Short mmCIF file of C-alpha atoms and ligand atoms in Angstrom, two decimals:
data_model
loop_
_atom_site.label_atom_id
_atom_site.label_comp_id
_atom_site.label_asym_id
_atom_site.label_seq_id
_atom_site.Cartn_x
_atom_site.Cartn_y
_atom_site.Cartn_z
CA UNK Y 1 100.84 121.56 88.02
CA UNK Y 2 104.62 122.18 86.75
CA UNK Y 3 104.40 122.91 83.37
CA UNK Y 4 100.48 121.22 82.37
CA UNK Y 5 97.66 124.06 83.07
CA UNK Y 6 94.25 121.78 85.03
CA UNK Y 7 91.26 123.79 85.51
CA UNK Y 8 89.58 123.03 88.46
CA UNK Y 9 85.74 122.91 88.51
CA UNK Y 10 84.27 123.43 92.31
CA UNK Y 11 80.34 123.81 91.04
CA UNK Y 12 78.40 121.29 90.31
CA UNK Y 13 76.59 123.22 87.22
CA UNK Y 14 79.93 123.47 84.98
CA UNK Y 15 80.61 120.21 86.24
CA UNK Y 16 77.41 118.66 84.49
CA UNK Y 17 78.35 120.20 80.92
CA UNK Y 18 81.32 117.75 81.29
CA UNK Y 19 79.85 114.18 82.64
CA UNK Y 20 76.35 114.36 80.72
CA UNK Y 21 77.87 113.76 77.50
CA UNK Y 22 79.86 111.24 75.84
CA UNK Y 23 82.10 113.52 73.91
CA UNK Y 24 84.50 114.13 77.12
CA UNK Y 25 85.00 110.32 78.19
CA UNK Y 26 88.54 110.51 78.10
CA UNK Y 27 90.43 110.37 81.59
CA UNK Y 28 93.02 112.62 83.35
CA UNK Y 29 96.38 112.37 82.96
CA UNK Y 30 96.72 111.14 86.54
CA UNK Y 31 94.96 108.30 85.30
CA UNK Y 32 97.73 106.88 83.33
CA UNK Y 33 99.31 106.09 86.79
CA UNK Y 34 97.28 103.16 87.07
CA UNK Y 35 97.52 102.10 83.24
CA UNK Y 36 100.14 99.95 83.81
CA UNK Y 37 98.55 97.48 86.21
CA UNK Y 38 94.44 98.30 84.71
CA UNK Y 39 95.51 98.34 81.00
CA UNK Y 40 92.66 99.68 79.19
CA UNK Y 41 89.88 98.17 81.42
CA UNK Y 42 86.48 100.18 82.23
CA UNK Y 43 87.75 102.77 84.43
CA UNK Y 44 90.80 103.55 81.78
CA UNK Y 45 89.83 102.51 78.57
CA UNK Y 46 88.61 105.21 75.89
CA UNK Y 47 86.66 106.05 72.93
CA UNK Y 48 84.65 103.13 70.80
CA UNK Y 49 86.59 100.54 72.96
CA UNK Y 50 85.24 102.20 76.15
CA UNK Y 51 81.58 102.22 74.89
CA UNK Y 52 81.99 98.11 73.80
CA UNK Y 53 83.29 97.31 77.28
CA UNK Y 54 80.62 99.41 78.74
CA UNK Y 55 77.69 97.69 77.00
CA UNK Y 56 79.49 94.31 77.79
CA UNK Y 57 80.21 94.71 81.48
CA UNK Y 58 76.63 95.79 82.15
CA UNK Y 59 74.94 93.01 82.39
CA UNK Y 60 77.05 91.41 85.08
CA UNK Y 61 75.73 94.08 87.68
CA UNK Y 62 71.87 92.72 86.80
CA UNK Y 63 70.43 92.66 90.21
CA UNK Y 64 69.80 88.91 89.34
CA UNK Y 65 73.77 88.47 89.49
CA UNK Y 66 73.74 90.88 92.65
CA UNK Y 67 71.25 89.00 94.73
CA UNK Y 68 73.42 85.88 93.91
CA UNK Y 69 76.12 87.81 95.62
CA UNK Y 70 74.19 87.58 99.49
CA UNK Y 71 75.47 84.57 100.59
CA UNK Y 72 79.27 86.03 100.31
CA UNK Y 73 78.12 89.27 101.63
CA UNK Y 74 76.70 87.82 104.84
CA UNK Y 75 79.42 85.01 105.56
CA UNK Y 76 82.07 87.92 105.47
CA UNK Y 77 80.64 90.41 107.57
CA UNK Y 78 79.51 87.37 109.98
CA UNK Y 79 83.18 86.53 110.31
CA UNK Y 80 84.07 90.73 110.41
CA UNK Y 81 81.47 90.72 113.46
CA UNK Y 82 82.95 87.57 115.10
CA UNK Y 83 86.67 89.29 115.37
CA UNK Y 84 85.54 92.67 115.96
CA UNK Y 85 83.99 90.78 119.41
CA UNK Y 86 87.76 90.81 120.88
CA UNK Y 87 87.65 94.47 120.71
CA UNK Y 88 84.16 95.19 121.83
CA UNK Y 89 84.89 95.54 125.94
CA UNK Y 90 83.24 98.94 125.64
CA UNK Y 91 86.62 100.46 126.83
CA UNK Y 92 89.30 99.40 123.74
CA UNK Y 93 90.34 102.36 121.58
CA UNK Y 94 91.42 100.38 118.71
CA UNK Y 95 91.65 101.48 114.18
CA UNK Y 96 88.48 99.91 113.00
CA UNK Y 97 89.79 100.69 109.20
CA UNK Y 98 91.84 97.90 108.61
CA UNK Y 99 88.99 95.47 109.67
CA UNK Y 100 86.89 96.94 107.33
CA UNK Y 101 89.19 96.89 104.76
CA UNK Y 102 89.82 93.27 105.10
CA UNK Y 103 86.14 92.48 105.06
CA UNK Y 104 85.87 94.47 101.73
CA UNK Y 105 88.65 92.20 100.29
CA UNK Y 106 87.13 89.43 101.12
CA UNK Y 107 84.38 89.90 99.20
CA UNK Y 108 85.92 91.85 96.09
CA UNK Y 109 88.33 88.76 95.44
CA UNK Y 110 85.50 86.48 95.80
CA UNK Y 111 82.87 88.18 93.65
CA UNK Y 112 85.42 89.25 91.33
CA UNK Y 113 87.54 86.13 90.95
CA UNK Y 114 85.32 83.61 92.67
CA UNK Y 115 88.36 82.69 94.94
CA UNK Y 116 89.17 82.62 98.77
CA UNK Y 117 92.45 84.65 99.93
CA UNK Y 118 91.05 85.12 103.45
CA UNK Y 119 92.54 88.30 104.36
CA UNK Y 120 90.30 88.57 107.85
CA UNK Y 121 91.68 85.12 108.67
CA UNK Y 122 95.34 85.23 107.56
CA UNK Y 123 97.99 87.66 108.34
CA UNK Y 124 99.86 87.21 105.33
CA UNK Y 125 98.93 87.00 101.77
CA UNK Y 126 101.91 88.04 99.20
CA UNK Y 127 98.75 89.59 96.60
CA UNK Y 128 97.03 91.42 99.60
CA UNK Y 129 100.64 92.99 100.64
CA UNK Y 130 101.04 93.50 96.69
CA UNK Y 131 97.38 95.43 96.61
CA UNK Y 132 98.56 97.94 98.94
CA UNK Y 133 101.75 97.83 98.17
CA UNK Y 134 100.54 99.16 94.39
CA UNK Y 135 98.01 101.53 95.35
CA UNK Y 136 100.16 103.12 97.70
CA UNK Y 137 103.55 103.61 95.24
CA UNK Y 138 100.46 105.16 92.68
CA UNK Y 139 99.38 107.51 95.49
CA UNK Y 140 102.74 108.59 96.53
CA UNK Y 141 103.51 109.35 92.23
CA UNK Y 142 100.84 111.00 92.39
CA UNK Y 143 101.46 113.47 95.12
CA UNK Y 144 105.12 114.06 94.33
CA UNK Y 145 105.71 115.93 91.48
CA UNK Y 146 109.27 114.62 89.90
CA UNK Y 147 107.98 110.75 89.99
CA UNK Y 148 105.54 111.89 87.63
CA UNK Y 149 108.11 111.27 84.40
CA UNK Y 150 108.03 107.50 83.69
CA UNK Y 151 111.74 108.20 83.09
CA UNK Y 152 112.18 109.22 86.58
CA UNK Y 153 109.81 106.67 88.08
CA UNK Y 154 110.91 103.35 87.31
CA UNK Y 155 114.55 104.47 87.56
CA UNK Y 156 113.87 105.01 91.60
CA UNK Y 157 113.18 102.17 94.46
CA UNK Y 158 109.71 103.35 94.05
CA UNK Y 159 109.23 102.25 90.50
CA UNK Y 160 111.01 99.10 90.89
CA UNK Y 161 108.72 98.03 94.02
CA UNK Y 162 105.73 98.99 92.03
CA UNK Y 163 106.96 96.74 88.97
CA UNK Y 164 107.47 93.47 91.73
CA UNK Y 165 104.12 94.56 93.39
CA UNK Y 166 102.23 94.58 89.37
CA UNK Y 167 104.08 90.81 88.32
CA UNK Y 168 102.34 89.75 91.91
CA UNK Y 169 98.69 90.98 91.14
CA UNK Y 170 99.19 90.13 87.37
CA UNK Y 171 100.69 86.95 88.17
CA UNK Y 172 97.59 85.58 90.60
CA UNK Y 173 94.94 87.24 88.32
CA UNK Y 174 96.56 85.33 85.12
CA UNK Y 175 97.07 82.40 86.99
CA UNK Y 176 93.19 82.67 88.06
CA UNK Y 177 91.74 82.68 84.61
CA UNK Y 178 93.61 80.32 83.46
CA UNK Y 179 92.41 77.91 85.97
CA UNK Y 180 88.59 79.18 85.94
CA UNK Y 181 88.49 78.76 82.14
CA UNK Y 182 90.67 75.21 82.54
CA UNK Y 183 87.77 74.42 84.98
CA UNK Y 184 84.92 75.21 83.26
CA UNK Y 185 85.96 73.09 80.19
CA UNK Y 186 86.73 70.30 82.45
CA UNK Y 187 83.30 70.45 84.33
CA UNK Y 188 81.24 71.43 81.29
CA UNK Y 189 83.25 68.45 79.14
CA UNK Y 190 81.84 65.85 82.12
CA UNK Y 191 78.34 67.93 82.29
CA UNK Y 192 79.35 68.90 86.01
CA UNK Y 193 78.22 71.79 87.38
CA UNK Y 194 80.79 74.33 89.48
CA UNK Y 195 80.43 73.13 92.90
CA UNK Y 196 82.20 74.50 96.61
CA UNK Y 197 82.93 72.24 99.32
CA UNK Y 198 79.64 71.98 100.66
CA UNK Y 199 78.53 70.52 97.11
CA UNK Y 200 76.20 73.90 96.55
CA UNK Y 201 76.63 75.00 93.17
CA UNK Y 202 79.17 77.36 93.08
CA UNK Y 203 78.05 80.64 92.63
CA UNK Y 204 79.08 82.69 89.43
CA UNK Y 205 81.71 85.36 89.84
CA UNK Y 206 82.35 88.60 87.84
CA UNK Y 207 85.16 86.38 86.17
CA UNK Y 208 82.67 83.52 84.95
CA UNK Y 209 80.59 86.39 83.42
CA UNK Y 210 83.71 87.53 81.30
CA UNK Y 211 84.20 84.58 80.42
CA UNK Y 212 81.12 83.21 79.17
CA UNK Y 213 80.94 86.89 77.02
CA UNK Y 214 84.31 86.09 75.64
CA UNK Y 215 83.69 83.88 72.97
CA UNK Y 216 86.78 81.66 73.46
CA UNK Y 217 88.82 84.72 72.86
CA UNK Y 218 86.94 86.10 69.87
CA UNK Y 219 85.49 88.96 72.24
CA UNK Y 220 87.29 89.69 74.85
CA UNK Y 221 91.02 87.71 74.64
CA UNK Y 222 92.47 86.09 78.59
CA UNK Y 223 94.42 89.92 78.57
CA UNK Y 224 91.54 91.68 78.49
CA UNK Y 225 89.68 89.63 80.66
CA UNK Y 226 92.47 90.24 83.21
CA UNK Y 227 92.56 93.70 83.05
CA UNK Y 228 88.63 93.88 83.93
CA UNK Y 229 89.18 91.73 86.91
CA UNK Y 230 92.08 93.96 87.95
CA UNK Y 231 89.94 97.35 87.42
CA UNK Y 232 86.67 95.48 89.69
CA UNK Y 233 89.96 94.79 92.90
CA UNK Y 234 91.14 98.09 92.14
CA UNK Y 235 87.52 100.13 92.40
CA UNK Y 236 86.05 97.53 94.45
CA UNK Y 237 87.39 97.42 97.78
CA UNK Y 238 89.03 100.84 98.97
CA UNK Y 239 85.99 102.86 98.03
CA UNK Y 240 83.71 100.65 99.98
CA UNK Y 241 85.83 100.59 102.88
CA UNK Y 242 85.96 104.10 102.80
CA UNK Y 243 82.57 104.62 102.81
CA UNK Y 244 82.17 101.98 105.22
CA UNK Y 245 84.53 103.32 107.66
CA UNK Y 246 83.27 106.91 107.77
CA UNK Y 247 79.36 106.17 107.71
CA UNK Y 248 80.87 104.14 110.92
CA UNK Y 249 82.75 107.54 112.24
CA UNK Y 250 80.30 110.08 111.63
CA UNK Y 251 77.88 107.31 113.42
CA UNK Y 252 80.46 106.84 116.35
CA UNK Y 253 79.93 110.81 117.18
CA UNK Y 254 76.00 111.24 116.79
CA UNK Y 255 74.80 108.79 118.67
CA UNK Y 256 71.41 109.68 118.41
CA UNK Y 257 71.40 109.35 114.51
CA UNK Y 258 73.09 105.76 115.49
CA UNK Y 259 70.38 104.91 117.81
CA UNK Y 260 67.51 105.65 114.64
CA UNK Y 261 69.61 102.75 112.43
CA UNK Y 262 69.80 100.45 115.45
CA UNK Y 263 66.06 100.64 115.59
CA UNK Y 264 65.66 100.39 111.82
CA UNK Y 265 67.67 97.48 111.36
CA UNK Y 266 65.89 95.94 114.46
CA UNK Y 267 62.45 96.35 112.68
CA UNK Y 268 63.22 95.07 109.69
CA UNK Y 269 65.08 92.20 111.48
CA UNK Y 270 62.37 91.19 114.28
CA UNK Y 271 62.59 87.98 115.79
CA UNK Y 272 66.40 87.80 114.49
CA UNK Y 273 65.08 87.36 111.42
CA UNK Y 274 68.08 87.12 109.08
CA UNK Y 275 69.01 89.83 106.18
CA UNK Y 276 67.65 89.31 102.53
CA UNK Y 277 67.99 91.04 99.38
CA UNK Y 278 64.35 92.04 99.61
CA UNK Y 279 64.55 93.60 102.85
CA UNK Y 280 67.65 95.91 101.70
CA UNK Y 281 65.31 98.12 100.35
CA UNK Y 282 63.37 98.65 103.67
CA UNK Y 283 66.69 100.09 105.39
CA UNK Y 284 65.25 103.65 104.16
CA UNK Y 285 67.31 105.37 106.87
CA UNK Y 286 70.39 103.91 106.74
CA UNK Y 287 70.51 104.54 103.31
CA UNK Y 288 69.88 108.13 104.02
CA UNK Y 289 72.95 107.69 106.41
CA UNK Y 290 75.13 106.50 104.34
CA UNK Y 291 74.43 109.11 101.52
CA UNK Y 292 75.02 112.17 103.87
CA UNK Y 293 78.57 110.22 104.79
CA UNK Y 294 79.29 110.11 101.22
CA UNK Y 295 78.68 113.74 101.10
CA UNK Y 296 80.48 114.96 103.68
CA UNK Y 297 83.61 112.22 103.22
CA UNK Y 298 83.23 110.94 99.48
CA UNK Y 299 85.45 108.20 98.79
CA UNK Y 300 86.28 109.53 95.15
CA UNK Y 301 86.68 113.41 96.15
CA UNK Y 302 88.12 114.07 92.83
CA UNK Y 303 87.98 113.47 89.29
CA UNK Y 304 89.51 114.10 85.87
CA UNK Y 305 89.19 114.46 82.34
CA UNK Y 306 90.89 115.81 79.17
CA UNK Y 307 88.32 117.41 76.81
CA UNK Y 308 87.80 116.24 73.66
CA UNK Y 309 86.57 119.42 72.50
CA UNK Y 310 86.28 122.90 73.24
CA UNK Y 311 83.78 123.85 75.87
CA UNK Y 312 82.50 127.44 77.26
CA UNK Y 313 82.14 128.22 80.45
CA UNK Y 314 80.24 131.24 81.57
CA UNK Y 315 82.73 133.79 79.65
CA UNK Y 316 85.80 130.96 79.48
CA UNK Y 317 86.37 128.59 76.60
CA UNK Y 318 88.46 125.64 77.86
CA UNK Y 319 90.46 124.62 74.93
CA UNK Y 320 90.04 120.97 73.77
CA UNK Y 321 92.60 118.79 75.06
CA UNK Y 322 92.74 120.66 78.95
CA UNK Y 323 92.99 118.89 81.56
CA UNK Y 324 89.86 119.48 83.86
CA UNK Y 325 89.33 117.83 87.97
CA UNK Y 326 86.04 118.00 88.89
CA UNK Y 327 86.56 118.26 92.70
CA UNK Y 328 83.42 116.01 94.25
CA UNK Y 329 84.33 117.17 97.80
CA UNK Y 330 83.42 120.51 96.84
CA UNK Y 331 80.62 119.73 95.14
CA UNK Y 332 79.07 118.06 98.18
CA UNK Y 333 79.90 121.07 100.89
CA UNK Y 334 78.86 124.23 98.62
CA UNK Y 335 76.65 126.11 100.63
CA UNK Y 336 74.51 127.30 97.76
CA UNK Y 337 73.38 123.27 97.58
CA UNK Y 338 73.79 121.93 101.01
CA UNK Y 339 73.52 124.63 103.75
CA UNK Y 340 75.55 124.42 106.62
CA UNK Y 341 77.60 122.00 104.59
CA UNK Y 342 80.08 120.37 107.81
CA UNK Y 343 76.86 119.68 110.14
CA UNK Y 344 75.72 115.64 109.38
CA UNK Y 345 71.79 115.47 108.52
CA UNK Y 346 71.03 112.74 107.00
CA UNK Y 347 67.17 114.41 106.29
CA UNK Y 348 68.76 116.19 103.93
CA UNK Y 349 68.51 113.04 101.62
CA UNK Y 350 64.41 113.03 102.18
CA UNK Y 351 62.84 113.23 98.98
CA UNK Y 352 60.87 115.81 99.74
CA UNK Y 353 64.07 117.67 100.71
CA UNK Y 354 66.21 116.73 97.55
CA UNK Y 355 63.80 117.24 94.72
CA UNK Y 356 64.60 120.78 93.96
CA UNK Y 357 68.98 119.93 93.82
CA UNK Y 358 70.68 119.97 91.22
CA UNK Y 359 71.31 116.84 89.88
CA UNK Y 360 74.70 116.85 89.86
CA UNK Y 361 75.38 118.64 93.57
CA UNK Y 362 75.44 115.03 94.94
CA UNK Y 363 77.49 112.65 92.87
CA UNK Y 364 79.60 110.28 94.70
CA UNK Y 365 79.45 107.65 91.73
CA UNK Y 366 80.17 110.22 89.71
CA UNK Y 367 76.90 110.82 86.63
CA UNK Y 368 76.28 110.56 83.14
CA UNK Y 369 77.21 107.79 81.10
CA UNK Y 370 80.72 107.42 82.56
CA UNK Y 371 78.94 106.78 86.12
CA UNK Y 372 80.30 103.75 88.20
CA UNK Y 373 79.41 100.73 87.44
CA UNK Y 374 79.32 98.91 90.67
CA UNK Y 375 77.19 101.14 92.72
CA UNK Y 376 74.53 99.24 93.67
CA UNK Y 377 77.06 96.35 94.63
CA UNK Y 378 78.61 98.97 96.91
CA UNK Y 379 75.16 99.99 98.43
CA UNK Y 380 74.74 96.59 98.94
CA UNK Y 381 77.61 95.00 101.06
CA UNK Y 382 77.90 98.67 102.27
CA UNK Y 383 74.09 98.04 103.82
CA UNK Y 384 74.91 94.35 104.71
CA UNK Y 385 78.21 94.92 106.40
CA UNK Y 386 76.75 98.25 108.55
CA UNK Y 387 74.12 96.46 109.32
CA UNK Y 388 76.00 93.28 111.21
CA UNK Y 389 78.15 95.62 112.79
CA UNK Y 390 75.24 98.15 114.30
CA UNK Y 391 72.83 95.29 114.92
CA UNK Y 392 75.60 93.88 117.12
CA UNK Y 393 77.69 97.08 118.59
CA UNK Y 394 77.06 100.31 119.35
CA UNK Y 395 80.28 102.34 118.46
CA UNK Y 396 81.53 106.09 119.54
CA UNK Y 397 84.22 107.78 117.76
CA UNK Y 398 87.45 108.05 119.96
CA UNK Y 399 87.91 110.98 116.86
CA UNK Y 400 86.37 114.46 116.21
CA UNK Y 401 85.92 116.29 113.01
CA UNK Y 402 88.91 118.30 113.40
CA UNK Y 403 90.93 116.28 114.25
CA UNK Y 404 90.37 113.44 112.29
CA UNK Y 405 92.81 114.27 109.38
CA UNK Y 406 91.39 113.03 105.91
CA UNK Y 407 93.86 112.96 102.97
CA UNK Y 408 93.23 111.91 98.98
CA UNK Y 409 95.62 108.97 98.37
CA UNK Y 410 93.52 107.32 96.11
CA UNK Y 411 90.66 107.64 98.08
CA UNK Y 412 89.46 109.86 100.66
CA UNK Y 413 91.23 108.24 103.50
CA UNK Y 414 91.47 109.18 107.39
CA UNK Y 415 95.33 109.58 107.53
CA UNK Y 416 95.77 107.65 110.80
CA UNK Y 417 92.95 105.64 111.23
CA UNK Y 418 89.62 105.48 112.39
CA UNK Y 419 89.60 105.05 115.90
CA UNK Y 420 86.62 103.67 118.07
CA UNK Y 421 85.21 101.90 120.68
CA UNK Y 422 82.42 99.19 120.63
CA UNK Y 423 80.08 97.98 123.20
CA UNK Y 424 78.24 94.77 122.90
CA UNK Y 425 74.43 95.24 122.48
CA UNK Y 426 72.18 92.95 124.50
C1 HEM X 1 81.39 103.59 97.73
C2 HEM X 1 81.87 102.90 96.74
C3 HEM X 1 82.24 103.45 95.39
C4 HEM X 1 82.39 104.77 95.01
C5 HEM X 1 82.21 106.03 95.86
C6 HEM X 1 82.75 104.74 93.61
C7 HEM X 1 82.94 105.89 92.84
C8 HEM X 1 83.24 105.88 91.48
C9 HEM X 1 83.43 107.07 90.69
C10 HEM X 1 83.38 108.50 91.21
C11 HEM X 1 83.68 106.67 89.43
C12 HEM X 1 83.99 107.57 88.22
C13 HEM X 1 85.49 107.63 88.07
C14 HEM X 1 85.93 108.58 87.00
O1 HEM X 1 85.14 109.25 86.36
O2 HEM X 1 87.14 108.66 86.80
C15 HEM X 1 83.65 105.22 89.40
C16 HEM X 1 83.86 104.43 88.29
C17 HEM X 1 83.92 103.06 88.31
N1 HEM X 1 83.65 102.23 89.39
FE1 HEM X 1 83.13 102.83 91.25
N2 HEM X 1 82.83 103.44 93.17
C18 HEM X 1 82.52 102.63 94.23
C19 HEM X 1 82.46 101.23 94.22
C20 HEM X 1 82.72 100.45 93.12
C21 HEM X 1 82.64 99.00 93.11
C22 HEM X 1 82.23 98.15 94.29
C23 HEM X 1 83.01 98.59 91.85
C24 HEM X 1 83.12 97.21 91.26
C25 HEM X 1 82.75 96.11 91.82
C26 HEM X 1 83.30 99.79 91.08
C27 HEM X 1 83.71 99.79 89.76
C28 HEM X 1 83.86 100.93 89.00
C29 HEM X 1 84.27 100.91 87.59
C30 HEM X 1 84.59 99.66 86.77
C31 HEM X 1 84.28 102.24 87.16
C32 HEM X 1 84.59 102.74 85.75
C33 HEM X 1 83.26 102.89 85.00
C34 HEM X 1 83.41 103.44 83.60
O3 HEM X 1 84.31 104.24 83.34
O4 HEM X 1 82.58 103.05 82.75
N3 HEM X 1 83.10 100.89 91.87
N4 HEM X 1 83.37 104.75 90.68
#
């Protein structure tokens, strides 16, 4: 790339020698992109300060905090279902993405941040337009080689949008902590407990959790507390959607693998019985379905890090300090692990028929201790939301593989849309 040599790793075996260890924990250069909105939070952060953050954000993905989660999970995707309904004539071609993508911030801002911004309901919301507006100035530096130089950046239109777009997401996350923490002291001063409009006790967010490891500052200061918030928005919605959104394409085209879920979800559901965190588990299939999507259309196709160390390589020593991508994508269609790599099978995620892989030929959440942190969060609104949506429609992909178009900005996106129809099941 220009001038900086990055060796690119396409088997899962060298790939291993990397993520298993904590010596190379340090991130890509293309990771400092995001820096300046994530400061040093989880996905950024390095070193000793990396492995304190770790061991303190770890506890607020218990599954006790998870399960607390279901109620927000199942009012959003009830509300997704309800305005997908104007669509679902059986005969509208219309981009289910940006539905999904809604839904997913929905959730994200309330689990993170334990506030409303209604992004299903409202067409505009100045930190939504901000959201995008980031990601996509990060994903267009990215791609194009002379806004790499900060230098270059922030002297274009591009860098100043991205600067108005960061004091927009900085300013409502700062302005949220300060009123969560101003709350709590309020409430906890009178002995009240957190409660929503319907006088239930308001259920804990991501931000609570901070803040009750913080120590008044001592910890983890309002900064830093901010900057974790920021890196849960940032991971926690596109990659979901993502996932969401192909599991929903690949399902749109084999209607027969489609048809298996439907009656999966219906037998774990009988007599409408409504969705709880116990019954997740019993969606066996579907969760085989949504690991061959993330094979064949991971939402992170690509990662990096700079060694800390010198490392060989069959006959090649990469010099400490290289920059090294570790190309998931590849990973997940090499024939040697997953024959006929482009055909969807979601058998292939049997147990029977994935004990003898290599560990690390399927990674979406990456592995080793540098792993994401939030992927049983995403398994679960990623079961919740598919769920409500197959339960209620059956959907066929107005799309084919070839022509479908997916491009890395960020995440593994489909570069028009994803475009379907839905039919209302009886
Ligand atoms: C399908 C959904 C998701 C996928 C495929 C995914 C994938 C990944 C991958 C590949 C990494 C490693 C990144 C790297 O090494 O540079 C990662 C890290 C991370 N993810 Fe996720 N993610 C998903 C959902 C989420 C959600 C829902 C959250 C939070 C609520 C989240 C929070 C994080 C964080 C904080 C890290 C950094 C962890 C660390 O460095 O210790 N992710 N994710």
């Amino acid at each position: 790339m220009g001038s900086s040599p990055i060796v690119n790793i396409t088997d899962p075996q060298y790939a291993e020698l990397l993520l298993s260890n904590s010596t190379h924990i340090s991130k890509g250069v293309v990771y400092s992109f995001v820096v300046p909105w994530l400061g040093d939070g989880l996905l950024t952060s390095k070193g000793a300060k990396w492995h304190r953050q770790r061991k303190l954000l770890t506890p607020a993905f218990h599954f006790k905090i998870l399960e607390s989660f279901m109620p927000i999970f199942f009012e959003k995707s009830k509300l997704l279902v309800k305005l997908l309904d104007k669509e679902a004539d059986g005969k509208t071609t219309f981009n289910i993405f940006p539905y999904i993508t809604h839904c997913t911030l929905d959730i994200i801002t309330e689990t993170a941040m334990g506030i409303q911004i209604n992004a299903m309901s409202t067409k505009n919301n100045s930190y939504v337009d901000a959201l995008y507006g980031a990601c996509g100035e990060i994903s267009n530096r990215m791609a194009t080689g002379w806004l790499r130089s900060d230098f270059i950046f922030y002297n274009t239109s591009y860098g100043k949008r991205f600067l108005q777009y960061l004091s927009t997401l900085h300013g409502t996350t700062n302005r949220v902590v300060n009123e969560r923490k101003d709350l709590r002291k309020k409430q906890n001063s009178n002995n009240e407990q957190i409660e929503d409009e319907f006088g239930r006790r308001k259920q804990k967010a991501f931000l609570d959790i901070l803040i009750d490891v913080s120590e008044d500052g001592t910890v983890l200061t309002n900064e830093q507390i901010r900057e974790e918030v920021d890196t849960f928005m940032f991971e926690g919605h596109d990659t979901t959607t993502a996932s969401i959104s192909w599991t929903l394409f690949l399902l749109g085209l084999h209607h027969d693998v489609q048809e298996q879920v439907y009656q999966e979800i219906n037998d774990v559901l009988q007599n409408d019985k409504p969705l709880e965190f116990n019954n997740l588990s019993d969606l066996k299939y579907l969760e085989r379905v949504l690991k061959e999507s993330l094979r064949m259309y991971p939402s992170v196709p690509t990662i990096s890090r700079t060694t800390s160390a010198d490392i060989r390589i069959d006959d090649y020593i990469i010099p400490k300090g290289s920059s090294v991508a570790m190309h998931i994508f590849d990973f997940h269609r090499n024939p040697k692990y997953f024959p006929q790599p482009t055909k969807f099978d979601p058998d292939r995620f049997l147990p029977e028929n994935s004990k003898d892989r290599h560990p690390y030929a399927f990674i979406p959440f990456s592995a080793g201790p540098r792993n994401c942190i939030g992927q049983k969060f995403a398994l679960m609104e990623e079961k919740i939301i598919l769920s409500y949506i197959l339960k209620n429609y059956k959907v066929t992909s107005t799309q084919t593989v070839d022509n479908v178009n997916p491009v890395v900005e960020l995440i593994l996106r489909p570069h028009e849309g994803l475009f379907v129809t839905l039919e209302k099941r009886k």
